[in-house]
Amino acid sequence: MDSDWASDVNDDDWQRQVSEREWQRLQDDHKKAGYREGVIEGKDQTMQAGFNDGFAAGSAIGLRVGQLVGRLRAQLLILSLTPTRTSETEADQLLDEGNALLSEASTVLRDLAHVYSTDRVRAMYDASMAPTASTESIVAASKLLDPASGSVAALRGKVEAWLHQFA
Amino acid sequence: MAPTSTMKDSPPARDPASGSAVRTDEAIERDFELSDLVHLEEMFQEEGREEGIAEGLRAGRPEGFTLGLEKGHEMLTEVAYYQSCAETWLAHVQRTSIASPESNEFGDDDDEAARPSRSRSFPPRSRTTLEVFLTLTRSFPRHNALDTGLIELLDRIRGRWKLVCAVLGVPLAAAAYAHGAAFTPVRSRSTDAAVAVEKPLSQSLAF
């Protein structure tokens, strides 16, 4: 009798455990499926606004870097491909200085790309977001990138000084 | 739904006294379980969906911001590069034209005589080509304007850049932006790069 009683209890326990597991699995599976759909649906509603803000902020810095690199390279090519009043030695020295600035610009760009991809920029932007203010959000986002664009300002000073020699 | 149709397949039990159909406890229990289960599945899914939407709304904006930041930076750096190159060359053409009004050659006649191998002139079309090109680059929006077709516009600018380089006789390899070309060192004028620019226009076009 004892063993039958124990067996009944064990069967009940086992069945309850199985039921609970099944219940939990049913709940988890369907919640997960719904969650996945919901995340996509939610992102669809806000991602474009964030992209637009980011595009404006990124283009403002890109414009500054691109202008520097363009002016620098165009002048280097003029120096390299055309006759000027400078001697070969002077021209070579100017080319060396200009090429060093190009290399520096390349590093600045690489560093900027690294900054953009950090969670810090994303988190700062996220925290600064006003629910509806889009113009303010762009300004806020641009301010976030000021530390990153400090290197662009430093490069600009050097490039301007180099270009000044041709003015 | 499949579970409901399965239930209908089994013939209903009949009450022996009245002869009317009755549903067994088992059938009632199964019916309850199946219909309730379908409802529960939907309920759990909806519960998960609501959580997902909240998370998506929160995560979408910063995720979009990061993407936009990279894309805006990448595209405008390239456009500004072409534009500034063109502006610098146009300023040079204008400056040298004023310096020697009879021709728009680089440098002066003394230098030309001293270094005849480096003699180099921008063709007469240079100024117009550069001005037309600059009109195009200046039309590139600084914000994400979906209706203007940014990618197509950038492609057009790249195509026109090849034309600018060909007209001016600047080797495209030396003036290209893609794949880090804009950051490669510019060689001395005594090297091959300087010679390359003196190729006729027809050869410069073959890139």
Coordinates of C-alpha atoms in Angstrom, one line a residue:
Chain A
M1 CA 0.0 0.0 0.0
D2 CA 2.8 2.3 0.9
S3 CA 4.5 1.9 -2.4
D4 CA 1.2 2.5 -4.3
W5 CA 0.6 5.7 -2.3
A6 CA 4.1 6.9 -2.9
S7 CA 3.7 6.0 -6.6
D8 CA 0.5 8.1 -6.8
V9 CA 2.1 11.0 -5.2
N10 CA 5.1 10.8 -7.5
D11 CA 2.9 10.5 -10.5
D12 CA 0.9 13.6 -9.4
D13 CA 4.1 15.5 -8.8
W14 CA 5.6 14.5 -12.0
Q15 CA 2.4 15.4 -13.9
R16 CA 2.3 18.8 -12.2
Q17 CA 5.9 19.5 -13.1
V18 CA 5.3 18.5 -16.7
S19 CA 2.2 20.7 -16.8
E20 CA 4.1 23.6 -15.3
R21 CA 7.0 23.2 -17.8
E22 CA 4.6 23.0 -20.7
W23 CA 2.7 26.1 -19.4
Q24 CA 6.0 28.0 -19.1
R25 CA 7.1 26.9 -22.5
L26 CA 3.9 28.0 -24.1
Q27 CA 4.1 31.3 -22.4
D28 CA 7.7 31.9 -23.3
D29 CA 7.4 30.8 -26.9
H30 CA 4.5 33.1 -27.7
K31 CA 5.8 36.0 -25.7
K32 CA 9.1 35.8 -27.6
A33 CA 7.4 35.7 -30.9
G34 CA 5.2 38.6 -30.0
Y35 CA 8.2 40.5 -28.6
R36 CA 10.2 40.1 -31.8
E37 CA 7.3 41.5 -33.9
G38 CA 6.8 44.3 -31.4
V39 CA 10.5 45.4 -31.4
I40 CA 10.4 45.7 -35.2
E41 CA 7.1 47.6 -35.1
G42 CA 8.4 50.0 -32.4
K43 CA 11.7 50.7 -34.2
D44 CA 9.8 51.4 -37.4
Q45 CA 8.1 54.3 -35.7
T46 CA 11.2 56.0 -34.3
M47 CA 14.2 54.9 -36.3
Q48 CA 13.7 57.3 -39.2
A49 CA 13.5 60.3 -36.8
G50 CA 16.7 59.2 -35.2
F51 CA 18.4 58.6 -38.6
N52 CA 17.5 62.1 -39.7
D53 CA 18.9 63.7 -36.6
G54 CA 22.1 61.6 -37.0
F55 CA 22.4 62.4 -40.7
A56 CA 22.3 66.2 -40.0
A57 CA 24.8 65.9 -37.2
G58 CA 27.1 63.6 -39.1
S59 CA 26.9 65.7 -42.3
A60 CA 27.9 68.9 -40.4
I61 CA 31.1 67.3 -39.3
G62 CA 31.7 65.4 -42.6
L63 CA 31.4 68.7 -44.4
R64 CA 34.1 70.3 -42.4
V65 CA 36.5 67.3 -42.7
G66 CA 35.8 66.9 -46.4
Q67 CA 36.4 70.6 -47.1
L68 CA 39.8 70.4 -45.4
V69 CA 40.9 67.2 -47.2
G70 CA 39.6 68.6 -50.5
R71 CA 41.4 71.9 -50.3
L72 CA 44.6 70.2 -49.0
R73 CA 44.7 67.6 -51.7
A74 CA 43.8 70.0 -54.5
Q75 CA 46.6 72.2 -53.5
L76 CA 49.0 69.3 -53.2
L77 CA 48.1 68.2 -56.8
I78 CA 48.6 71.8 -58.1
L79 CA 52.0 71.7 -56.4
S80 CA 52.8 68.3 -57.8
L81 CA 51.5 68.6 -61.3
T82 CA 52.2 72.2 -62.3
P83 CA 55.2 74.5 -62.5
T84 CA 55.4 77.1 -59.8
R85 CA 57.9 79.6 -58.7
T86 CA 59.1 77.4 -55.9
S87 CA 62.3 75.4 -56.2
E88 CA 62.3 71.6 -56.3
T89 CA 63.5 71.5 -52.7
E90 CA 60.9 73.9 -51.5
A91 CA 58.2 72.1 -53.4
D92 CA 59.3 68.8 -51.9
Q93 CA 59.2 70.2 -48.4
L94 CA 55.7 71.6 -49.0
L95 CA 54.6 68.2 -50.3
D96 CA 56.0 66.4 -47.3
E97 CA 54.2 68.8 -44.9
G98 CA 51.0 68.5 -46.9
N99 CA 51.2 64.7 -47.0
A100 CA 51.7 64.6 -43.3
L101 CA 48.5 66.6 -42.9
L102 CA 46.7 64.2 -45.2
S103 CA 47.8 61.4 -43.0
E104 CA 46.6 63.3 -39.9
A105 CA 43.3 63.9 -41.6
S106 CA 43.0 60.2 -42.2
T107 CA 43.6 59.5 -38.5
V108 CA 41.0 62.1 -37.5
L109 CA 38.4 60.5 -39.8
R110 CA 39.2 57.0 -38.4
D111 CA 38.8 58.3 -34.8
L112 CA 35.5 60.0 -35.7
A113 CA 34.2 56.7 -37.1
H114 CA 35.2 55.0 -33.9
V115 CA 33.5 57.7 -31.7
Y116 CA 30.3 57.4 -33.8
S117 CA 30.0 53.7 -33.2
T118 CA 30.4 53.9 -29.4
D119 CA 27.6 53.2 -27.1
R120 CA 28.4 56.4 -25.3
V121 CA 27.3 58.6 -28.2
R122 CA 24.2 56.5 -28.5
A123 CA 23.4 56.7 -24.8
M124 CA 24.1 60.4 -24.6
Y125 CA 21.8 61.0 -27.6
D126 CA 19.2 58.8 -26.1
A127 CA 19.3 60.6 -22.8
S128 CA 19.1 64.1 -24.4
M129 CA 16.1 63.3 -26.5
A130 CA 13.1 65.4 -25.9
P131 CA 10.0 63.5 -26.8
T132 CA 9.0 65.7 -29.7
A133 CA 11.5 68.5 -30.2
S134 CA 13.3 67.7 -33.4
T135 CA 15.2 70.9 -34.0
E136 CA 16.4 70.9 -30.4
S137 CA 17.3 67.3 -30.7
I138 CA 19.6 68.1 -33.6
V139 CA 21.3 70.9 -31.7
A140 CA 21.7 68.6 -28.7
A141 CA 23.0 65.8 -30.9
S142 CA 25.6 68.2 -32.5
K143 CA 26.7 69.3 -29.1
L144 CA 27.3 65.7 -28.1
L145 CA 29.8 65.4 -30.9
D146 CA 31.7 68.5 -30.0
P147 CA 34.4 66.6 -28.2
A148 CA 34.8 64.4 -31.2
S149 CA 34.9 67.4 -33.6
G150 CA 37.6 69.1 -31.4
S151 CA 40.2 67.1 -33.4
V152 CA 38.7 68.5 -36.6
A153 CA 39.2 72.0 -35.3
A154 CA 42.9 71.3 -34.5
L155 CA 43.4 69.9 -37.9
R156 CA 41.8 72.8 -39.5
G157 CA 44.3 75.2 -37.9
K158 CA 47.2 73.3 -39.3
V159 CA 45.7 73.0 -42.8
E160 CA 44.9 76.7 -42.9
A161 CA 48.5 77.5 -41.9
W162 CA 49.8 75.3 -44.6
L163 CA 47.5 76.6 -47.3
H164 CA 48.4 80.2 -46.3
Q165 CA 51.8 79.7 -47.9
F166 CA 50.1 79.6 -51.3
A167 CA 47.8 82.6 -50.8
Chain B
M1 CA -9.6 26.1 -36.9
A2 CA -8.1 22.6 -36.8
P3 CA -8.9 21.8 -33.2
T4 CA -12.5 22.7 -33.5
S5 CA -13.1 20.7 -36.6
T6 CA -11.5 17.7 -34.9
M7 CA -14.1 18.0 -32.1
K8 CA -16.9 17.9 -34.6
D9 CA -15.7 14.6 -36.1
S10 CA -16.6 12.6 -33.0
P11 CA -20.3 11.7 -32.9
P12 CA -22.1 13.2 -29.8
A13 CA -23.2 10.8 -27.0
R14 CA -26.9 10.4 -26.5
D15 CA -28.9 10.4 -23.2
P16 CA -30.4 6.9 -23.0
A17 CA -33.6 8.2 -21.3
S18 CA -34.4 11.2 -23.5
G19 CA -32.4 10.2 -26.5
S20 CA -31.0 13.7 -26.8
A21 CA -27.4 14.3 -27.5
V22 CA -25.2 15.0 -24.5
R23 CA -21.6 16.0 -24.4
T24 CA -19.3 13.9 -22.3
D25 CA -17.1 15.4 -19.6
E26 CA -14.1 14.5 -21.7
A27 CA -15.5 16.4 -24.7
I28 CA -16.4 19.4 -22.7
E29 CA -12.9 19.4 -21.1
R30 CA -11.2 19.1 -24.4
D31 CA -13.3 21.8 -25.9
F32 CA -12.5 24.1 -23.1
E33 CA -8.8 23.4 -23.2
L34 CA -8.4 23.9 -26.9
S35 CA -10.4 27.1 -27.2
D36 CA -8.8 28.4 -24.1
L37 CA -5.4 27.5 -25.4
V38 CA -5.8 29.4 -28.6
H39 CA -6.9 32.4 -26.7
L40 CA -3.9 32.0 -24.3
E41 CA -1.5 31.9 -27.2
E42 CA -2.8 35.1 -28.6
M43 CA -2.8 36.7 -25.1
F44 CA 0.8 35.7 -24.5
Q45 CA 1.8 36.9 -28.0
E46 CA 0.1 40.2 -27.5
E47 CA 1.7 40.6 -24.1
G48 CA 5.1 40.0 -25.7
R49 CA 4.3 42.3 -28.6
E50 CA 3.5 45.2 -26.2
E51 CA 6.8 44.8 -24.4
G52 CA 8.5 44.6 -27.8
I53 CA 6.9 47.8 -29.1
A54 CA 8.0 49.7 -25.9
E55 CA 11.5 48.4 -26.3
G56 CA 11.5 49.2 -30.1
L57 CA 10.2 52.7 -29.6
R58 CA 13.0 53.3 -27.0
A59 CA 15.8 51.7 -29.0
G60 CA 14.8 52.8 -32.5
R61 CA 15.7 56.4 -32.3
P62 CA 19.3 56.1 -30.9
E63 CA 19.9 53.2 -33.3
G64 CA 18.7 55.3 -36.2
F65 CA 20.8 58.2 -34.9
T66 CA 24.0 56.1 -35.0
L67 CA 23.2 54.9 -38.6
G68 CA 22.4 58.4 -39.7
L69 CA 25.5 59.8 -38.1
E70 CA 27.7 57.4 -40.0
K71 CA 25.9 57.8 -43.3
G72 CA 25.6 61.6 -43.1
H73 CA 29.3 61.9 -42.2
E74 CA 30.4 59.5 -44.9
M75 CA 28.4 61.1 -47.8
L76 CA 29.1 64.7 -46.9
T77 CA 32.8 64.1 -46.4
E78 CA 33.0 62.8 -50.0
V79 CA 30.8 65.5 -51.5
A80 CA 32.7 68.2 -49.6
Y81 CA 36.0 66.7 -50.8
Y82 CA 35.0 67.0 -54.5
Q83 CA 33.5 70.4 -54.0
S84 CA 36.6 71.8 -52.2
C85 CA 38.9 70.4 -54.8
A86 CA 36.9 72.0 -57.5
E87 CA 36.7 75.3 -55.7
T88 CA 40.5 75.3 -55.2
W89 CA 41.2 74.5 -58.8
L90 CA 38.7 77.1 -60.0
A91 CA 40.3 79.7 -57.8
H92 CA 43.6 78.7 -59.3
V93 CA 42.3 78.9 -62.8
Q94 CA 40.9 82.4 -62.1
R95 CA 44.1 83.5 -60.4
T96 CA 46.4 82.3 -63.2
S97 CA 44.1 83.7 -65.9
I98 CA 44.4 87.1 -64.3
A99 CA 48.2 86.7 -64.0
S100 CA 48.5 85.8 -67.7
P101 CA 45.4 86.9 -69.5
E102 CA 46.5 85.5 -72.9
S103 CA 46.4 82.0 -71.6
N104 CA 45.2 80.2 -68.5
E105 CA 48.4 78.3 -68.0
F106 CA 49.8 77.4 -64.6
G107 CA 52.9 79.4 -63.6
D108 CA 54.5 82.1 -65.6
D109 CA 56.4 82.2 -68.8
D110 CA 59.8 82.3 -67.0
D111 CA 59.0 79.0 -65.2
E112 CA 57.7 77.5 -68.4
A113 CA 61.0 78.3 -70.0
A114 CA 63.0 77.1 -67.1
R115 CA 61.1 73.8 -66.8
P116 CA 59.6 73.1 -70.2
S117 CA 59.0 69.4 -69.3
R118 CA 56.5 70.6 -66.7
S119 CA 54.6 72.8 -69.1
R120 CA 50.9 72.4 -68.3
S121 CA 47.8 74.2 -69.3
F122 CA 44.2 73.8 -68.3
P123 CA 42.1 73.6 -71.4
P124 CA 39.7 76.5 -72.1
R125 CA 36.7 74.4 -70.9
S126 CA 38.1 74.0 -67.4
R127 CA 36.4 77.0 -65.9
T128 CA 33.0 76.1 -67.2
T129 CA 33.4 72.4 -66.3
L130 CA 34.3 73.3 -62.8
E131 CA 31.5 75.8 -62.4
V132 CA 28.9 73.3 -63.7
F133 CA 30.3 70.7 -61.3
L134 CA 30.1 73.1 -58.4
T135 CA 26.5 73.8 -59.1
L136 CA 25.8 70.1 -58.8
T137 CA 27.8 69.5 -55.6
R138 CA 26.1 72.6 -54.0
S139 CA 22.7 71.1 -54.7
F140 CA 23.5 68.1 -52.4
P141 CA 21.3 68.4 -49.3
R142 CA 22.9 68.7 -45.9
H143 CA 20.0 66.8 -44.3
N144 CA 18.4 63.5 -45.1
A145 CA 16.1 64.5 -47.9
L146 CA 14.4 61.3 -49.0
D147 CA 12.7 62.8 -52.0
T148 CA 16.0 64.0 -53.6
G149 CA 17.5 60.6 -54.0
L150 CA 20.8 61.2 -52.2
I151 CA 22.5 58.0 -53.4
E152 CA 21.6 58.7 -57.1
L153 CA 22.8 62.3 -56.7
L154 CA 26.1 61.1 -55.2
D155 CA 26.6 58.7 -58.1
R156 CA 26.0 61.6 -60.5
I157 CA 28.6 63.7 -58.7
R158 CA 31.1 60.8 -58.8
G159 CA 30.5 60.4 -62.6
R160 CA 30.9 64.1 -63.2
W161 CA 34.1 64.1 -61.1
K162 CA 35.7 61.8 -63.6
L163 CA 34.8 64.2 -66.3
V164 CA 36.2 67.1 -64.4
C165 CA 39.5 65.3 -63.9
A166 CA 39.6 64.3 -67.6
V167 CA 39.0 67.9 -68.8
L168 CA 41.5 69.3 -66.4
G169 CA 44.0 66.5 -67.2
V170 CA 44.4 65.5 -63.6
P171 CA 44.9 61.8 -63.2
L172 CA 41.8 60.3 -61.7
A173 CA 43.8 58.0 -59.5
A174 CA 45.5 61.0 -57.9
A175 CA 42.2 62.9 -57.3
A176 CA 39.8 60.0 -56.5
Y177 CA 38.2 59.8 -53.1
A178 CA 37.0 56.2 -52.8
H179 CA 38.9 53.5 -50.8
G180 CA 41.1 56.0 -49.0
A181 CA 42.7 57.3 -52.3
A182 CA 42.3 60.9 -51.1
F183 CA 44.7 60.2 -48.2
T184 CA 47.5 58.6 -50.2
P185 CA 50.6 60.8 -50.4
V186 CA 50.9 63.0 -53.4
R187 CA 54.2 62.4 -55.1
S188 CA 56.8 64.9 -56.1
R189 CA 56.4 66.7 -59.4
S190 CA 59.7 65.1 -60.6
T191 CA 58.1 61.6 -60.4
D192 CA 55.7 59.8 -62.7
A193 CA 52.7 61.5 -61.3
A194 CA 53.8 64.8 -62.7
V195 CA 54.5 63.2 -66.1
A196 CA 51.1 61.5 -66.1
V197 CA 49.3 64.8 -66.1
E198 CA 50.9 65.7 -69.4
K199 CA 49.2 63.0 -71.3
P200 CA 46.8 64.2 -73.9
L201 CA 43.1 64.5 -72.9
S202 CA 42.2 61.4 -74.9
Q203 CA 44.5 59.3 -72.8
S204 CA 43.4 60.8 -69.6
L205 CA 39.9 59.7 -70.4
A206 CA 40.9 56.1 -70.5
F207 CA 40.5 55.2 -66.8

